[in-house]
PDB file of C-alpha atoms in Angstrom:
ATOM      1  CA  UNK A1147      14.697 -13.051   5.516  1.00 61.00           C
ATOM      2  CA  UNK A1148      11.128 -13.414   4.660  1.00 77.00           C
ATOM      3  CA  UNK A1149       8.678 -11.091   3.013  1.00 93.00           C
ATOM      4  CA  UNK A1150       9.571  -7.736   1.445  1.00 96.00           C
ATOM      5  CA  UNK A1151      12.420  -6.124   3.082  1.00 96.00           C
ATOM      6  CA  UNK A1152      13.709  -2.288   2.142  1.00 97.00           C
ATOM      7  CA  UNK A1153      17.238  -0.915   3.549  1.00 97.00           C
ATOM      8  CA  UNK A1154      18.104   1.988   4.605  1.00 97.00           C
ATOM      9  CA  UNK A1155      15.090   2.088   6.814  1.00 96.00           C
ATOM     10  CA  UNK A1156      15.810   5.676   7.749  1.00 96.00           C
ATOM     11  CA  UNK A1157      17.845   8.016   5.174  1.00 96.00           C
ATOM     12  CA  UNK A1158      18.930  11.905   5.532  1.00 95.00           C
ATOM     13  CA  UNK A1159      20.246  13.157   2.578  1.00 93.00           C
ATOM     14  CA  UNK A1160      21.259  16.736   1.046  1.00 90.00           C
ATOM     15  CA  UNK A1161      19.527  18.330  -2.065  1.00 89.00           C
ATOM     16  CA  UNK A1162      23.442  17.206  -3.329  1.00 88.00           C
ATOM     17  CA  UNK A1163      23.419  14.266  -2.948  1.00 89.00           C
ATOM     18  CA  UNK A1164      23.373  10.502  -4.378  1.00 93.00           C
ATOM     19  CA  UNK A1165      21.424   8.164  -2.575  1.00 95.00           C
ATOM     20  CA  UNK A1166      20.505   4.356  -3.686  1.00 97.00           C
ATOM     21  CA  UNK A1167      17.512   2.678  -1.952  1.00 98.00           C
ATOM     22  CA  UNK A1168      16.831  -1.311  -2.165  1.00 98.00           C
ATOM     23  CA  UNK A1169      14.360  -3.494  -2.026  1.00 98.00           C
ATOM     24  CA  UNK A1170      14.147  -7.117  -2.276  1.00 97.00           C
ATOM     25  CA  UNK A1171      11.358  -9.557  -2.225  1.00 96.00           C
ATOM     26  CA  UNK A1172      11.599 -13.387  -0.807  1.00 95.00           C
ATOM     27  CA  UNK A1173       8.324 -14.657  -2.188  1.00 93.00           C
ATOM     28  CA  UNK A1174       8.863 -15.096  -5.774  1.00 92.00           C
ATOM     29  CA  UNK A1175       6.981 -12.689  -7.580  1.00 91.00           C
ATOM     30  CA  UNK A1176       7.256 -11.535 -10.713  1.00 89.00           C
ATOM     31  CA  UNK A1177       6.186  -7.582 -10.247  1.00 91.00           C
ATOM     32  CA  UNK A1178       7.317  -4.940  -8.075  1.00 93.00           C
ATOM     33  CA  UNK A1179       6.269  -1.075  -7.276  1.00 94.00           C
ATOM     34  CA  UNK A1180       7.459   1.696  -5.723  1.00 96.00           C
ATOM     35  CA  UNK A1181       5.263   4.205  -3.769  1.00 95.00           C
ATOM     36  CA  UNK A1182       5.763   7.256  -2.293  1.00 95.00           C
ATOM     37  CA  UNK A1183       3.581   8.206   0.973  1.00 94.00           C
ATOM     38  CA  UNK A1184       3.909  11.814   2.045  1.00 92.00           C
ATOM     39  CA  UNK A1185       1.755  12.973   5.060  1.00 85.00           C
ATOM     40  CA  UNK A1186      -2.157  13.722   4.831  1.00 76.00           C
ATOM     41  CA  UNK A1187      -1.904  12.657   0.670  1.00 83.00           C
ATOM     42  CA  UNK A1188      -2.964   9.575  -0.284  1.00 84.00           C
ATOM     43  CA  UNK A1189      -0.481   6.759  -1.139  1.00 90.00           C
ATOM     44  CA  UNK A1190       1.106   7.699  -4.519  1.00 91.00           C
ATOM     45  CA  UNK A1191       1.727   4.892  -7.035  1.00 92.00           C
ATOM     46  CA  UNK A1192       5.483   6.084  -8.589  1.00 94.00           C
ATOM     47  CA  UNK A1193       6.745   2.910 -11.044  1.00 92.00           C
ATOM     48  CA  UNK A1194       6.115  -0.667 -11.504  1.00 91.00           C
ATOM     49  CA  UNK A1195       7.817  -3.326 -12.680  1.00 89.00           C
ATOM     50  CA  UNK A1196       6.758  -6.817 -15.029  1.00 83.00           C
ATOM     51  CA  UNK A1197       9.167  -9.366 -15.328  1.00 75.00           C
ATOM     52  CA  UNK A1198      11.840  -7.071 -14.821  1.00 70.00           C
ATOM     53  CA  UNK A1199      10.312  -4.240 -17.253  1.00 75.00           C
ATOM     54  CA  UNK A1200       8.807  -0.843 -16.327  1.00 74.00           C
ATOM     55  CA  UNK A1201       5.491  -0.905 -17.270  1.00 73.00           C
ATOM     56  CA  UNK A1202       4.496   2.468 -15.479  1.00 74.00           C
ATOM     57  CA  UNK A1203       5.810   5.651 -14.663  1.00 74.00           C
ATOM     58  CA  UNK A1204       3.729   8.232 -12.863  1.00 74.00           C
ATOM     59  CA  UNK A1205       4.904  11.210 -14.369  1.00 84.00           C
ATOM     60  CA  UNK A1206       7.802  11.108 -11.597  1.00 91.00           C
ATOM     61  CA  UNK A1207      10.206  13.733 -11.884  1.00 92.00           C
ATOM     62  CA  UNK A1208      13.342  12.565 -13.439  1.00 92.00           C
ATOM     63  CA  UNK A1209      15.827  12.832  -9.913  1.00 94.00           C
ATOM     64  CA  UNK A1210      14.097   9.528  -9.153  1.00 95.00           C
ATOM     65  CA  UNK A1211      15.247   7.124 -11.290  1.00 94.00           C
ATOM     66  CA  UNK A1212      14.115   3.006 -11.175  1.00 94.00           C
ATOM     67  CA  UNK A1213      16.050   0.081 -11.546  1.00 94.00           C
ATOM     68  CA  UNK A1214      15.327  -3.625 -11.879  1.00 93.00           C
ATOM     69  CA  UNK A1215      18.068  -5.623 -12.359  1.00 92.00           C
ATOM     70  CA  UNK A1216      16.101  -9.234 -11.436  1.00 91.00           C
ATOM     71  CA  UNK A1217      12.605 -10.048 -10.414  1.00 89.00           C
ATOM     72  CA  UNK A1218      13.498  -9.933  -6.586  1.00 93.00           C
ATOM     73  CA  UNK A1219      15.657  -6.651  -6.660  1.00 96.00           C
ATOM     74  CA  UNK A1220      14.305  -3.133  -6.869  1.00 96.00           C
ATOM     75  CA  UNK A1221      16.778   0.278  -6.093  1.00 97.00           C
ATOM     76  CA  UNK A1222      15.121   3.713  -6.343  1.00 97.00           C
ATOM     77  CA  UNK A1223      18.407   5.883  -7.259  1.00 97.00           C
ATOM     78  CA  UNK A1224      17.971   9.345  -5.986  1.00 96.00           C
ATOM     79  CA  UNK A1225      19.950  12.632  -7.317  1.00 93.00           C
ATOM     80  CA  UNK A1226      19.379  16.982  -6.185  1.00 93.00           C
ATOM     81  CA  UNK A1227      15.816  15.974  -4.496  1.00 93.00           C
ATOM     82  CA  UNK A1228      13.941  18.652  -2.832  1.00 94.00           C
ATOM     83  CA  UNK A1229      12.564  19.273   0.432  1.00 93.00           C
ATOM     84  CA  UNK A1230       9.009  18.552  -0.523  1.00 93.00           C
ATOM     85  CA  UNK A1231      10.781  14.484  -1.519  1.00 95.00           C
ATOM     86  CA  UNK A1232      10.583  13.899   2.207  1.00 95.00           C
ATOM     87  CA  UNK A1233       8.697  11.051   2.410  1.00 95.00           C
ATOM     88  CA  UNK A1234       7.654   7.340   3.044  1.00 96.00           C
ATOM     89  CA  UNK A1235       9.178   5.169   0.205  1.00 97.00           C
ATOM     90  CA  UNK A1236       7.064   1.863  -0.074  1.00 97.00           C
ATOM     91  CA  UNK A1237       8.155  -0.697  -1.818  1.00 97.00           C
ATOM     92  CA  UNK A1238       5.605  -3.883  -2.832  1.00 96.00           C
ATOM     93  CA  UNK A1239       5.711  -6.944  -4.856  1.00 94.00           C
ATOM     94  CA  UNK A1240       2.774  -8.777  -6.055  1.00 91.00           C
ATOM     95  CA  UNK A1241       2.178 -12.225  -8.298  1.00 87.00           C
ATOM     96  CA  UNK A1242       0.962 -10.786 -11.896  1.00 76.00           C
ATOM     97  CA  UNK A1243      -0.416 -13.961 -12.914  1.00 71.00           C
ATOM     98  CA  UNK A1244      -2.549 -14.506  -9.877  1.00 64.00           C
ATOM     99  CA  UNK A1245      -6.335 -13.932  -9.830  1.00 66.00           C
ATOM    100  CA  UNK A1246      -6.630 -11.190  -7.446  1.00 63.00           C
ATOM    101  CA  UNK A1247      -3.746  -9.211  -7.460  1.00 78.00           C
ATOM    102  CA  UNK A1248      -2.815  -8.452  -3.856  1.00 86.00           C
ATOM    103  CA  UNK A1249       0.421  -6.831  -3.206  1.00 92.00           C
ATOM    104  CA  UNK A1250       2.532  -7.622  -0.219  1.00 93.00           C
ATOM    105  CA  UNK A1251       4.737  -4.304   1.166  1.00 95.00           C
ATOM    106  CA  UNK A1252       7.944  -4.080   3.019  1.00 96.00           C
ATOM    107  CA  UNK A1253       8.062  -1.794   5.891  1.00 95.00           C
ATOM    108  CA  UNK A1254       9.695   1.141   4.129  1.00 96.00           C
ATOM    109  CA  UNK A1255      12.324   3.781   3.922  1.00 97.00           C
ATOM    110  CA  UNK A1256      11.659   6.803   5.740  1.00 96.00           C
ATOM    111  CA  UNK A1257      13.633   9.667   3.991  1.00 96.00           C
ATOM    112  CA  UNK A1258      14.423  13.158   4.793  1.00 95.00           C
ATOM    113  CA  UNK A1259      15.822  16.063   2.562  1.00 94.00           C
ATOM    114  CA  UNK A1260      17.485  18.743   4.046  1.00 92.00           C
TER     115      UNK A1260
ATOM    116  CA  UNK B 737     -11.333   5.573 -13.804  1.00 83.00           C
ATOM    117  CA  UNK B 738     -11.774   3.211 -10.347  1.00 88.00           C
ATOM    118  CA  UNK B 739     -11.589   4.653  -7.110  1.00 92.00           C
ATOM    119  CA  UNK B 740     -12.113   4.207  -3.722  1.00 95.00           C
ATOM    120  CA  UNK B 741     -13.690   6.495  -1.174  1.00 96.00           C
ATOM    121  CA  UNK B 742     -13.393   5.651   2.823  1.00 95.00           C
ATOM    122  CA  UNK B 743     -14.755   7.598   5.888  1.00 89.00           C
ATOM    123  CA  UNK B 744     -12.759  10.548   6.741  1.00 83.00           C
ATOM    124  CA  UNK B 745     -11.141   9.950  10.384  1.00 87.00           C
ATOM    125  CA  UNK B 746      -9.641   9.310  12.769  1.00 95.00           C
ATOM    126  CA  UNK B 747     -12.333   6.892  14.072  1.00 96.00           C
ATOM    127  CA  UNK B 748     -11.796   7.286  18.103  1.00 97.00           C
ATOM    128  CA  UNK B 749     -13.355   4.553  20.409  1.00 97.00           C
ATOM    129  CA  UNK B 750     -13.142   3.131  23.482  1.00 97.00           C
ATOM    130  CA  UNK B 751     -11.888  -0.570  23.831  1.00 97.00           C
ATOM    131  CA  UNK B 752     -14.026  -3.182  23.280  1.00 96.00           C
ATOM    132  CA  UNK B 753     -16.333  -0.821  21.060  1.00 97.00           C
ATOM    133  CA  UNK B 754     -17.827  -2.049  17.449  1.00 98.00           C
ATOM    134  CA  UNK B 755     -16.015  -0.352  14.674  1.00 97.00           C
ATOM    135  CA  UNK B 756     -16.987   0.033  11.077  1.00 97.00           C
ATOM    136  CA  UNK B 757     -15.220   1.782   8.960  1.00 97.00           C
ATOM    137  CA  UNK B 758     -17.074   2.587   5.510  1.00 97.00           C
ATOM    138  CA  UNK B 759     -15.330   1.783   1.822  1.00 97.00           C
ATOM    139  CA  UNK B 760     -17.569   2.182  -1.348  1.00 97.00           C
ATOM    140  CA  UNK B 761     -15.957   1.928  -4.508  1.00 96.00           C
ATOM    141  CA  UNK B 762     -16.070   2.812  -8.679  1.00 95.00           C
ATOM    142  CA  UNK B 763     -14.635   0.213 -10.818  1.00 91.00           C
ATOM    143  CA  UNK B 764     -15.625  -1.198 -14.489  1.00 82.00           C
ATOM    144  CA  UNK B 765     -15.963  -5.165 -13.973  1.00 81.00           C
ATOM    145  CA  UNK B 766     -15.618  -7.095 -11.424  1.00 85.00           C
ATOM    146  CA  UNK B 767     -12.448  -5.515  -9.517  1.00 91.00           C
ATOM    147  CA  UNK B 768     -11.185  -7.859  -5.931  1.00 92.00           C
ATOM    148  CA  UNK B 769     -11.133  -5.483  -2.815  1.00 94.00           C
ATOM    149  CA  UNK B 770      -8.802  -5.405   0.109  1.00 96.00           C
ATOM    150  CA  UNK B 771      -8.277  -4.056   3.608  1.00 97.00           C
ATOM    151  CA  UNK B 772      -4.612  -3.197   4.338  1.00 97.00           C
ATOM    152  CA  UNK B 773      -3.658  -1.718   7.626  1.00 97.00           C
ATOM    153  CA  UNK B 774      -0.842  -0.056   8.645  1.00 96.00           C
ATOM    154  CA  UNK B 775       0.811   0.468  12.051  1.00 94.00           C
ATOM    155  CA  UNK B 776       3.028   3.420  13.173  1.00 89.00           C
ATOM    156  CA  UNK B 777       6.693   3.247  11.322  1.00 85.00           C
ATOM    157  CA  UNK B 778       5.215   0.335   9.666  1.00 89.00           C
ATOM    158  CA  UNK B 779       4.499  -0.831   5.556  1.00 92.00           C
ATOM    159  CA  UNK B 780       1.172  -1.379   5.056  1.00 95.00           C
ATOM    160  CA  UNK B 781       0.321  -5.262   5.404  1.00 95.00           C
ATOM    161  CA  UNK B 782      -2.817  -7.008   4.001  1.00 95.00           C
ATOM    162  CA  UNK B 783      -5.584  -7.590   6.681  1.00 97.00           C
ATOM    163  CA  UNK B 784      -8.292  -9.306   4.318  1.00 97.00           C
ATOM    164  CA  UNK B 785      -9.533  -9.709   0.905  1.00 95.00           C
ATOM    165  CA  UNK B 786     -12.680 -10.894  -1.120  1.00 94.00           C
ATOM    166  CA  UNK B 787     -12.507 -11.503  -4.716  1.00 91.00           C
ATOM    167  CA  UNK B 788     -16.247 -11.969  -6.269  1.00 90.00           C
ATOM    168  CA  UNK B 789     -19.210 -10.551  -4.820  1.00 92.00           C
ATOM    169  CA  UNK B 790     -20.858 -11.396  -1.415  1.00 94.00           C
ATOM    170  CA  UNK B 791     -17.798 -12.782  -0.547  1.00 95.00           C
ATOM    171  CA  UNK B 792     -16.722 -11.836   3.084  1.00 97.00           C
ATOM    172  CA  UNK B 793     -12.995 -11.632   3.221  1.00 96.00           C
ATOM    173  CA  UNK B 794     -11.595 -12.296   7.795  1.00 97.00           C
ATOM    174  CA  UNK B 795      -8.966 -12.127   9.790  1.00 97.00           C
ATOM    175  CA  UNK B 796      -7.695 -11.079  13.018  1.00 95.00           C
ATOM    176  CA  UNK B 797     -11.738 -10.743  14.120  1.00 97.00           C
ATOM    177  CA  UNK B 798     -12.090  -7.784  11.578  1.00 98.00           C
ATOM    178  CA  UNK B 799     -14.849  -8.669   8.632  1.00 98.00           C
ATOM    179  CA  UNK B 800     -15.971  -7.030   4.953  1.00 98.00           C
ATOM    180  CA  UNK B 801     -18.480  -8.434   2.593  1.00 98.00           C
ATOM    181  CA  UNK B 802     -18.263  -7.420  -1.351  1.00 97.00           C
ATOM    182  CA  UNK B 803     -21.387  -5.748  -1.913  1.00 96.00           C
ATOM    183  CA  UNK B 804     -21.623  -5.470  -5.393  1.00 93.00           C
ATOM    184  CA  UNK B 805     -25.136  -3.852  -5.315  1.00 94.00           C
ATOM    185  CA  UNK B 806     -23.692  -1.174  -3.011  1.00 95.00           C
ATOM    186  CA  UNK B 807     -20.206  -1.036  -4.281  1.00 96.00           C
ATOM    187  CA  UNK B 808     -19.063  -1.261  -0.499  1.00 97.00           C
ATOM    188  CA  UNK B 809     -16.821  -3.290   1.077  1.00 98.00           C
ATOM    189  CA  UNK B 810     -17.296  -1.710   5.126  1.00 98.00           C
ATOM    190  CA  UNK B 811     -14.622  -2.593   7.626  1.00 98.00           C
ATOM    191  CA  UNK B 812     -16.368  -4.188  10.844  1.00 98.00           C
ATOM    192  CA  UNK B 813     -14.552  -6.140  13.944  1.00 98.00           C
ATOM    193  CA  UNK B 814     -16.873  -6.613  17.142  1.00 96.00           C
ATOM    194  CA  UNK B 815     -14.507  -5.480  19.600  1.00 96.00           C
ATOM    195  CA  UNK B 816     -11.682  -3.583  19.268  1.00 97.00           C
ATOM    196  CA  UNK B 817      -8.319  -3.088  20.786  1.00 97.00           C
ATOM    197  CA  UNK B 818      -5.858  -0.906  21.740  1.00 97.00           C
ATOM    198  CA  UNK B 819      -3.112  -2.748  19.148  1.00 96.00           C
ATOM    199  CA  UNK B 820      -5.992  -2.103  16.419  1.00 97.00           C
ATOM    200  CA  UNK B 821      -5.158   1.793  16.639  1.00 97.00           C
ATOM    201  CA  UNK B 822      -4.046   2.136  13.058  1.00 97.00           C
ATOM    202  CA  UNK B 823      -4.306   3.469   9.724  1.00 96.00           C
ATOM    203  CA  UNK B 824      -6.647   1.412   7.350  1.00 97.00           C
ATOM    204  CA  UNK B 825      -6.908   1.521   3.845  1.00 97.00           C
ATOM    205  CA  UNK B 826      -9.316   0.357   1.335  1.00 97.00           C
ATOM    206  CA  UNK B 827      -7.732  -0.547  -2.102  1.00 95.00           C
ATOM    207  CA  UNK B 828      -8.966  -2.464  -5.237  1.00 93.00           C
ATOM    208  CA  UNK B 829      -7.950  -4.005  -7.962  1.00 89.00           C
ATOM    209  CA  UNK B 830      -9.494  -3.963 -12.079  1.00 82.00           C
ATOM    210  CA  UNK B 831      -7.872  -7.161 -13.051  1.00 70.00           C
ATOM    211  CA  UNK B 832      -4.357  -5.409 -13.655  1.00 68.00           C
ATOM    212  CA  UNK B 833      -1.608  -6.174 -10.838  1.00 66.00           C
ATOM    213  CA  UNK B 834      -1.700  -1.930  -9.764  1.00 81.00           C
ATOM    214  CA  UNK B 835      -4.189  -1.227  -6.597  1.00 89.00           C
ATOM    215  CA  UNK B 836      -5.981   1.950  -6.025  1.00 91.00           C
ATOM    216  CA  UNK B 837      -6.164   2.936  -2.684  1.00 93.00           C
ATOM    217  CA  UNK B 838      -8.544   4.939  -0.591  1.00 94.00           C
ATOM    218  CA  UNK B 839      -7.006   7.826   1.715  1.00 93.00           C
ATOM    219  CA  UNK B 840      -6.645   5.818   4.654  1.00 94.00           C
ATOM    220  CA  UNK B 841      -8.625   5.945   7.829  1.00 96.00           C
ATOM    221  CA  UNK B 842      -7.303   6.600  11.492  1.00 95.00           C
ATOM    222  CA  UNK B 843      -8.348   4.706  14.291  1.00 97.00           C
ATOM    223  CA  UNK B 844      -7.654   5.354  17.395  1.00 97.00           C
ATOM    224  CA  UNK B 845      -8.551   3.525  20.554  1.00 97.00           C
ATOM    225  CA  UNK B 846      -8.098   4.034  24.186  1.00 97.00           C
ATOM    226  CA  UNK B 847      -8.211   1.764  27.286  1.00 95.00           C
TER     227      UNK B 847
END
């Protein structure tokens, strides 16, 4: 595997349920993100990640919850979401010690919440 | 705070038409600018970058030049094809690893 990859890539879910998704990033950086891109809104920065620490949280509601357990893993645990959570989930990784900062983004997890 | 504004779309053209697709920006410092595009059921991927001013950041035949005197950084390929229908985003960054993005812009091109 190369890049940033994300599983599942598609995910239908009840307002019940306990979901998990995963990232993982083969290029060796050291900070990851999660994003959440819902149609005509722009692309919503939701947490990031420093050597394995949360440095940011978006004021995301509290059914999301974040977890880092190593610099190339990233899970967004999901728990009662709403219909209006239907959404793109982006996950990207990025170098923090390099000099312009670009991030590199896997291909997503397309999630529905019925 | 920064931000980014871009051209509301979609952009529709014909192949083989110029596109430009306008970016201007509002940063403190000197912030690096990028193009990312992404494709239907796609991530968004990195299409170019430029890091100091009057740098011009290519790939794939698109271009941007940092304009720091304009804050711009304007999207342009010569000749566009039906694989460059897409959504494009502008995004920066302040010296901090988080980007802000523009909207996104929709181009669409037919044969």
């Amino acid at each position: 595997e190369t890049g940033v990859t994300q599983t599942p890539r598609h995910l239908v879910m009840g307002m019940t349920n306990k979901k998990s998704l995963k990232c993982e990033q083969h290029l060796g950086h050291n900070a990851m993100y999660w994003y959440k891109q819902s149609a005509k809104k722009p692309l919503e920065l939701m947490f990031v990640y420093n050597f394995k620490e949360q440095t940011e949280n978006n004021s995301v509601p509290s059914r999301f919850s974040p977890e880092c357990p190593n610099s190339s893993h990233l899970f967004l645990h999901l728990h009662t979401l709403q219909p209006e959570d239907s959404a793109l989930y982006l996950c990207a990784s990025s170098q923090e010690d390099a000099n312009s900062y670009e991030q590199y983004f896997g291909p997503g997890t397309r999630l529905t919440v019925t | 705070g920064d931000s980014v504004t871009q051209m509301e779309g979609p952009v529709t053209l014909s192949e083989e038409a110029f596109l430009t697709i306008n970016c201007t920006y509002t940063a403190t410092g000197y912030p690096s600018l990028f193009w990312y595009v992404q494709y239907p059921g796609e991530g968004l991927q990195l299409l170019l970058k430029a890091t100091k001013a009057d740098d011009k950041g290519s790939n794939k035949g698109f271009e941007a030049t940092y304009r720091k005197e304009t804050t711009s950084f304007h999207l342009e390929k010569g000749s566009v094809q039906v694989s460059d229908s897409a959504v494009y985003f502008c995004a920066l960054s302040s010296g901090y690893s988080t980007l802000t993005f523009g909207k996104g812009t929709m181009l669409l091109v037919s044969p």
